[in-house]
PDB file of C-alpha atoms in Angstrom:
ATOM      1  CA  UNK A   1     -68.523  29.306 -12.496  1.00  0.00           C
ATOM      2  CA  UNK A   2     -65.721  28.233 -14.860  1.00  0.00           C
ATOM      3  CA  UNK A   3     -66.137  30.907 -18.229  1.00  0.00           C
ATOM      4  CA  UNK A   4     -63.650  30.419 -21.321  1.00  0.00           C
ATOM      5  CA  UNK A   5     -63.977  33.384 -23.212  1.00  0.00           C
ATOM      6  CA  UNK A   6     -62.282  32.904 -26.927  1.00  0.00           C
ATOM      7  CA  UNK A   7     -61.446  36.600 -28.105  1.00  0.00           C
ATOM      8  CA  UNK A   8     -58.317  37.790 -29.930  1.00  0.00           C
ATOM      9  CA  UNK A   9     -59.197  41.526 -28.772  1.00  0.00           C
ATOM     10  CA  UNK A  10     -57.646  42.238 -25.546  1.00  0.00           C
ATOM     11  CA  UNK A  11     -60.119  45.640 -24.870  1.00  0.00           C
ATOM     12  CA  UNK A  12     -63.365  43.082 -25.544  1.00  0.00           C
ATOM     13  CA  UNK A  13     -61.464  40.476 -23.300  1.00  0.00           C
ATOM     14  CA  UNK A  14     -61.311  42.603 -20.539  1.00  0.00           C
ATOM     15  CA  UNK A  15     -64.657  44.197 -20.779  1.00  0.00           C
ATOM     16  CA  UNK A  16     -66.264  41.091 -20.586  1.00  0.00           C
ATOM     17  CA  UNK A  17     -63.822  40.017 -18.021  1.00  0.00           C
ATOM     18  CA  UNK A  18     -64.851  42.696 -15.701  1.00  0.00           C
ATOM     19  CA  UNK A  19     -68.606  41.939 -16.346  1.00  0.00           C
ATOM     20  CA  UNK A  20     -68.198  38.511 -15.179  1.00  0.00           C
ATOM     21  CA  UNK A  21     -65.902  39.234 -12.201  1.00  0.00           C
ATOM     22  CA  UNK A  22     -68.797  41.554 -11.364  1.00  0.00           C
ATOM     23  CA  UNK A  23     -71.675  38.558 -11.540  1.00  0.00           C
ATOM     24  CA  UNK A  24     -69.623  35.654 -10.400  1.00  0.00           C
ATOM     25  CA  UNK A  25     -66.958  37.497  -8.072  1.00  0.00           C
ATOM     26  CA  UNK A  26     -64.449  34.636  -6.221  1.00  0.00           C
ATOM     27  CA  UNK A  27     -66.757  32.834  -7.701  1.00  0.00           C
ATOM     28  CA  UNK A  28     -65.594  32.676 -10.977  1.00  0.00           C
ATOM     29  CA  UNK A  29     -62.653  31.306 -12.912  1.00  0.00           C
ATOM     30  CA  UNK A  30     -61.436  32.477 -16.127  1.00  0.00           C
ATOM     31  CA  UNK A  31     -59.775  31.112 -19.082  1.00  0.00           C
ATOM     32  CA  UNK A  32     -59.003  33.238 -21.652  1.00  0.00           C
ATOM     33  CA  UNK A  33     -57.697  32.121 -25.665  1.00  0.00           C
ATOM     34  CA  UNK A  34     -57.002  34.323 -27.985  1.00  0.00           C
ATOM     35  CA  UNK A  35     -57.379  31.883 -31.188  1.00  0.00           C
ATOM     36  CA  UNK A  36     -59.798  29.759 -32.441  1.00  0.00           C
ATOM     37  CA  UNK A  37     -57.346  27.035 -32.804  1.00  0.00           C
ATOM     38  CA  UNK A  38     -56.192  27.263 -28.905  1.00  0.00           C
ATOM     39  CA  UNK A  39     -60.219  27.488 -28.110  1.00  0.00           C
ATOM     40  CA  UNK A  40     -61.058  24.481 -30.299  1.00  0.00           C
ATOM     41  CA  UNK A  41     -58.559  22.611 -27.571  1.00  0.00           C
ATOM     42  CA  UNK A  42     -59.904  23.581 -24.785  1.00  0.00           C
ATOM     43  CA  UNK A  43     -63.943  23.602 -26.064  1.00  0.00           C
ATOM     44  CA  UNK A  44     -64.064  19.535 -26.761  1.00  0.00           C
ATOM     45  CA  UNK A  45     -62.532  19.271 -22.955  1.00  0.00           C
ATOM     46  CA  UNK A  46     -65.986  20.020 -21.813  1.00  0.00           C
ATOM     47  CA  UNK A  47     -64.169  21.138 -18.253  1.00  0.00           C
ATOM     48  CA  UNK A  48     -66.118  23.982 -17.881  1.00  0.00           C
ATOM     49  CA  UNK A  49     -69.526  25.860 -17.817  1.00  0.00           C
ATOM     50  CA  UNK A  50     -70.043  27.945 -20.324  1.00  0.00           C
ATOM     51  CA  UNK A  51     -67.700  29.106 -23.285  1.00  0.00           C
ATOM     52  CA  UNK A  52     -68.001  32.826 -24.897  1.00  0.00           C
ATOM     53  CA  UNK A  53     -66.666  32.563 -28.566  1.00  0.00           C
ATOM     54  CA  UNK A  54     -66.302  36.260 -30.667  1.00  0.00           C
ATOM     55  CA  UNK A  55     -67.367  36.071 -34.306  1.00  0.00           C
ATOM     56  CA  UNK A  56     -64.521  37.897 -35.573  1.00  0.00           C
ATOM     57  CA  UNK A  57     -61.142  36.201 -35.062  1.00  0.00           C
ATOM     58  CA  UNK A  58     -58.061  35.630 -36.999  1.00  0.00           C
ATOM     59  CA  UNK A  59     -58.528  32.820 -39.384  1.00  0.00           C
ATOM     60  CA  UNK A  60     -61.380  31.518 -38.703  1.00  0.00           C
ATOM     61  CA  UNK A  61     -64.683  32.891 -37.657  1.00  0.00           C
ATOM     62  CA  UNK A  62     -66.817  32.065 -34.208  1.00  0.00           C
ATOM     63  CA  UNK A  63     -69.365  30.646 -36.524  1.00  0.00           C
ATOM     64  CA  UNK A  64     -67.415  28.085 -38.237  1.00  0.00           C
ATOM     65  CA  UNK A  65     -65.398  27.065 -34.381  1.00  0.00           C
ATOM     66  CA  UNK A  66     -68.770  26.269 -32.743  1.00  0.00           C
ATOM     67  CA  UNK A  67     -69.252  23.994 -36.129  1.00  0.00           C
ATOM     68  CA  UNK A  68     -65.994  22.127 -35.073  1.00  0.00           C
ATOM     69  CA  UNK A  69     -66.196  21.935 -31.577  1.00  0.00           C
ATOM     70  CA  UNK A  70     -69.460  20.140 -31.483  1.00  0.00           C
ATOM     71  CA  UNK A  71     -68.528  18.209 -34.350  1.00  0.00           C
ATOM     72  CA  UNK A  72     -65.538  16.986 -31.918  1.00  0.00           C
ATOM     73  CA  UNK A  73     -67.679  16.629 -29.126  1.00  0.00           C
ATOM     74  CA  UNK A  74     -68.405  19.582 -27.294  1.00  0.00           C
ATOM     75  CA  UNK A  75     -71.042  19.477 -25.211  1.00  0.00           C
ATOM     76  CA  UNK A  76     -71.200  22.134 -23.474  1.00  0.00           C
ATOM     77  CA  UNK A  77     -73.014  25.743 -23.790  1.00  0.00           C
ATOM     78  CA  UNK A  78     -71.499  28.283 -26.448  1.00  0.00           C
ATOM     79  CA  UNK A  79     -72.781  32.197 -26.529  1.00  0.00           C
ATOM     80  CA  UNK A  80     -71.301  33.711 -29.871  1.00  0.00           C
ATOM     81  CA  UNK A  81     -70.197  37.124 -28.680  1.00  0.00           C
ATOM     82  CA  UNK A  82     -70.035  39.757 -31.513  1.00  0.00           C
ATOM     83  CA  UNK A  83     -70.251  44.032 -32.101  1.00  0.00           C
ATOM     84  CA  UNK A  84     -72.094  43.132 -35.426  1.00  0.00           C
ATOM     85  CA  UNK A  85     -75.564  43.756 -35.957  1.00  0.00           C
ATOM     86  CA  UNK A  86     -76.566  41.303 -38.193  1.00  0.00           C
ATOM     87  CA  UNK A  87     -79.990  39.181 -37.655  1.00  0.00           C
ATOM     88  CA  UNK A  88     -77.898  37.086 -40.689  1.00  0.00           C
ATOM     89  CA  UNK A  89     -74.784  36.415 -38.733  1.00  0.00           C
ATOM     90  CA  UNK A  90     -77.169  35.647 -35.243  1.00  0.00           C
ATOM     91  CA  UNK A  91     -79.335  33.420 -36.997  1.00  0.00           C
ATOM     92  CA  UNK A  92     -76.249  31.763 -38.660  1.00  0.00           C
ATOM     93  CA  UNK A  93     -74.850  31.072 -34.804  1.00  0.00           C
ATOM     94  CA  UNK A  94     -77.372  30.538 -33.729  1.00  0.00           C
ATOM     95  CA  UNK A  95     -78.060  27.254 -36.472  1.00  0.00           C
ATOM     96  CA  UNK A  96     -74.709  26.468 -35.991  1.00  0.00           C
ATOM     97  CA  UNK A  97     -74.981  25.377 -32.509  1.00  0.00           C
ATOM     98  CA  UNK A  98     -74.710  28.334 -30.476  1.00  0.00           C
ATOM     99  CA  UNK A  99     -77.220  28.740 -27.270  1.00  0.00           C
ATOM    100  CA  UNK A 100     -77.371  32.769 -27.612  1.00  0.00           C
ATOM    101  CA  UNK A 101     -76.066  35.399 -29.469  1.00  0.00           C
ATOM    102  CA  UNK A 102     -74.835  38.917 -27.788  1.00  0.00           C
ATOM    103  CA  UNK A 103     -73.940  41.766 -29.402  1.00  0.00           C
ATOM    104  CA  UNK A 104     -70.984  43.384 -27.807  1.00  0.00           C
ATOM    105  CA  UNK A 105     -72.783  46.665 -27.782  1.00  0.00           C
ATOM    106  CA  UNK A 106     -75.419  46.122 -25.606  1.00  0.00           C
ATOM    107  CA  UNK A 107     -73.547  43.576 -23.265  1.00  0.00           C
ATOM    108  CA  UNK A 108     -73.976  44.576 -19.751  1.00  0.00           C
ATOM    109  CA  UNK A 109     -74.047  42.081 -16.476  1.00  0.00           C
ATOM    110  CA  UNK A 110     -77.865  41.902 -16.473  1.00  0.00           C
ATOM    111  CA  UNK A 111     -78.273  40.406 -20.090  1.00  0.00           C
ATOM    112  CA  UNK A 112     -75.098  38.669 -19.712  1.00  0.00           C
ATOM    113  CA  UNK A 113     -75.932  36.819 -16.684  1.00  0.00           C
ATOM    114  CA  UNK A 114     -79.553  36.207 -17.900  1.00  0.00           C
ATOM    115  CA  UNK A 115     -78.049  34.795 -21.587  1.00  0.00           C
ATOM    116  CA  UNK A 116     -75.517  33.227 -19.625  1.00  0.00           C
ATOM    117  CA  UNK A 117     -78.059  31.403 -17.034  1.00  0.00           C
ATOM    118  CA  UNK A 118     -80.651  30.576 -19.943  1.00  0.00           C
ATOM    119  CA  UNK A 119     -77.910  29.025 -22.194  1.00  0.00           C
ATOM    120  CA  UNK A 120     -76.315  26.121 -19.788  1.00  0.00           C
ATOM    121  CA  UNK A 121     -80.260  25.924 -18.581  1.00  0.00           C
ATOM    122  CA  UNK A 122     -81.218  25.199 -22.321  1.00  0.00           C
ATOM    123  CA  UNK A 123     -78.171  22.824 -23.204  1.00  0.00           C
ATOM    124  CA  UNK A 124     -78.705  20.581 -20.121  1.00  0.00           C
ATOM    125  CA  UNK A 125     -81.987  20.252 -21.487  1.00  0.00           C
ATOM    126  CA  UNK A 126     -80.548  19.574 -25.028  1.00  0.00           C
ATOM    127  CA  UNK A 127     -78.096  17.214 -23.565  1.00  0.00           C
ATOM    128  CA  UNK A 128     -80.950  15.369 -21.145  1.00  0.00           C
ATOM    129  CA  UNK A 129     -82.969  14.949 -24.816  1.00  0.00           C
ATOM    130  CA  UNK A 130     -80.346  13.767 -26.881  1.00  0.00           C
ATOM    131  CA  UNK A 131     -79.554  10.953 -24.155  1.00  0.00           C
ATOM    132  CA  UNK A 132     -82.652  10.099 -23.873  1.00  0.00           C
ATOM    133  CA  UNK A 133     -83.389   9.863 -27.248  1.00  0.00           C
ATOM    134  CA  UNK A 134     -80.162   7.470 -27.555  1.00  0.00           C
ATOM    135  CA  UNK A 135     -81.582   5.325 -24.558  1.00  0.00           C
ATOM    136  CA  UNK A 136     -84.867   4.988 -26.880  1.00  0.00           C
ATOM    137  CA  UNK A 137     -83.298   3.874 -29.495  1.00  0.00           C
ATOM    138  CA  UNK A 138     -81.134   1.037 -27.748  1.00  0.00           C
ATOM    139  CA  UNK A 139     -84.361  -0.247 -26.288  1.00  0.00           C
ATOM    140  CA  UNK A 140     -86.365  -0.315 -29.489  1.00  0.00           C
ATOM    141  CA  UNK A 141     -83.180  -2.176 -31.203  1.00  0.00           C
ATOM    142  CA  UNK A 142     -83.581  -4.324 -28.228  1.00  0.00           C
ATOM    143  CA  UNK A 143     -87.033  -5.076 -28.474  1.00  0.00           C
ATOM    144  CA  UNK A 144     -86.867  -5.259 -32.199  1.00  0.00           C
ATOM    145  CA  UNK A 145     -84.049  -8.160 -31.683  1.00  0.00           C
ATOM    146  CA  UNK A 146     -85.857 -10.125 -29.019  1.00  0.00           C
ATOM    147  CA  UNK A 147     -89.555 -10.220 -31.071  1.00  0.00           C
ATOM    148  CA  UNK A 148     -87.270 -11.291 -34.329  1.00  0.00           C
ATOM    149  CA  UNK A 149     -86.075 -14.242 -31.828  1.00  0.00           C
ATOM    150  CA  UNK A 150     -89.153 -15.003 -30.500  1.00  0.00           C
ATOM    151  CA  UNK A 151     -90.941 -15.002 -34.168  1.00  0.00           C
ATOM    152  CA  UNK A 152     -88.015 -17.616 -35.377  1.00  0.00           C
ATOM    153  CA  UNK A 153     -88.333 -19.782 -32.572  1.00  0.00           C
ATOM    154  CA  UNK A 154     -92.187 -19.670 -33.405  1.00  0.00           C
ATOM    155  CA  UNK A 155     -91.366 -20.800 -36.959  1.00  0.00           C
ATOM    156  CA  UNK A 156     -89.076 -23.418 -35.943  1.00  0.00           C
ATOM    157  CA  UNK A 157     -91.409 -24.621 -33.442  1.00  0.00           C
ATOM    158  CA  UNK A 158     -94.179 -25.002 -36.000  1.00  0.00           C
ATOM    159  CA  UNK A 159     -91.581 -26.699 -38.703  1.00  0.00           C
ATOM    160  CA  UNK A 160     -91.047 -29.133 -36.133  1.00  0.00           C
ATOM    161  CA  UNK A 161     -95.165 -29.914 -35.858  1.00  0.00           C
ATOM    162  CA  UNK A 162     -96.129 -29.720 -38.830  1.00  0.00           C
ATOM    163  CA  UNK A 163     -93.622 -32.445 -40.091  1.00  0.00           C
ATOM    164  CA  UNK A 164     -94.516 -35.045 -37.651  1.00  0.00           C
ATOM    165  CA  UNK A 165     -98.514 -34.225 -38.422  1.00  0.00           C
ATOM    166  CA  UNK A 166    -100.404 -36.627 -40.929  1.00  0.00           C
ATOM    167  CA  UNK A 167    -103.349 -34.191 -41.457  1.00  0.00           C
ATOM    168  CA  UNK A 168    -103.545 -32.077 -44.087  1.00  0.00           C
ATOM    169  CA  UNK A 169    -105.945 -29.439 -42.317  1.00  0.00           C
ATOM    170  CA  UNK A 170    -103.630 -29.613 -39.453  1.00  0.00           C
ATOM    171  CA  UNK A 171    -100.326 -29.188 -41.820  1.00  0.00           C
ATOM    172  CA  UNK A 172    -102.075 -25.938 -43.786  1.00  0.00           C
ATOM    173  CA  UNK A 173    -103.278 -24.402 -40.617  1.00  0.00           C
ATOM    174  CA  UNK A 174     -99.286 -24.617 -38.523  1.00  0.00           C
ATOM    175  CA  UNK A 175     -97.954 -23.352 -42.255  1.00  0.00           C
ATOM    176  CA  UNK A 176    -100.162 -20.292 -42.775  1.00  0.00           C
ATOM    177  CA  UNK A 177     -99.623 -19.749 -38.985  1.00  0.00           C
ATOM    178  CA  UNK A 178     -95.937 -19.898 -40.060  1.00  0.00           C
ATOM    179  CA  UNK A 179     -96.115 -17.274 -42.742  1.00  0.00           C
ATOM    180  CA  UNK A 180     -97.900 -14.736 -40.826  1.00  0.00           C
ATOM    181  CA  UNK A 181     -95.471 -15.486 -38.509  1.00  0.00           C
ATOM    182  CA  UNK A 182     -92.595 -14.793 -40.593  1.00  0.00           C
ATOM    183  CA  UNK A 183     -94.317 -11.999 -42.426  1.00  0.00           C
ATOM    184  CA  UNK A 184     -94.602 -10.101 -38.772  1.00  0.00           C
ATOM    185  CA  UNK A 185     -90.859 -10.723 -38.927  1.00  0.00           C
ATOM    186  CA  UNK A 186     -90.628  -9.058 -42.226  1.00  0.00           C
ATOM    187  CA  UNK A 187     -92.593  -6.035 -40.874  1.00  0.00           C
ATOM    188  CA  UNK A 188     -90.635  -5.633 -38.009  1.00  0.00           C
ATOM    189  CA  UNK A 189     -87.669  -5.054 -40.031  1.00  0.00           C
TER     190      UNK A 189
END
């Protein structure tokens, strides 16, 4: 389990530290920034599992990093990490783009692990959604494209017949057939 924890406060660093050495054990590897600006760098590499980001840090709040890091791409989990007790500041994180909030508190390795386990469950699904949601769209723009084809080489086709009829009936009948032709166009746009 790769963990980045983002904390300019080396006695919360090593708390947490110690909590996840006793979850993951040899498991786990650690990488550990003390600024928002040197966790923004390594948060859009997406190289590891989960990322733990304090509220309160020099410069620039948890909140406002998570902003930026998925703005730049950052697709993995993030658990804001804070020893405030604000249902303003967890909701805020939360709408950000954070998967969890835990207050530094009430951290131990049971609701760690479980907020932990929960968040990189409930991104992959995020992640699985927004791709397929992409994928949709590319197939309806696809679809879209190929009936606008179809519906002008329709039209042309019925151009074509209805200059080389004589018949009046037959020459209104391939025309209106044309324009509800062309209006389906219209509606599919």
């Amino acid at each position: 389990m790769k963990v980045i924890i983002i904390d300019d406060m080396e006695v919360d660093i090593a708390i947490t530290s110690n909590l996840l050495k006793g979850i993951y054990g040899a498991n786990l590897q650690l990488d550990v920034r003390n600024s928002s600006s040197e966790g923004l760098q390594v948060l859009i590499t997406n190289d590891y599992d989960v990322a733990l980001v304090d509220y309160d840090m020099p410069g620039e709040n948890g909140i406002d990093l998570i902003i930026r890091a998925l703005e730049k791409g950052c697709t993995r989990p993030l658990i804001m990490l804070t020893s405030m007790q604000d249902r303003m500041v967890d909701e805020k994180a939360l709408r950000a783009g954070a998967m969890d909030f835990v207050n530094k508190q009430e951290i131990n390795k049971v609701n760690l692990e479980r907020s932990i386990r929960y968040s990189i469950r409930q991104k992959d699904t995020e992640n699985k959604l927004q791709k397929a949601l992409a994928d949709r769209q590319k197939l309806l723009s696809e679809i879209d494209s190929r009936v606008n084809q179809n519906l002008s080489i329709m039209s042309n086709v019925m151009n074509v017949n209805s200059s080389s009829q004589q018949d009046k009936m037959v020459i209104n009948a391939l025309e209106h057939a044309k324009n509800r032709i062309l209006s389906i166009g219209t509606v599919q746009s």
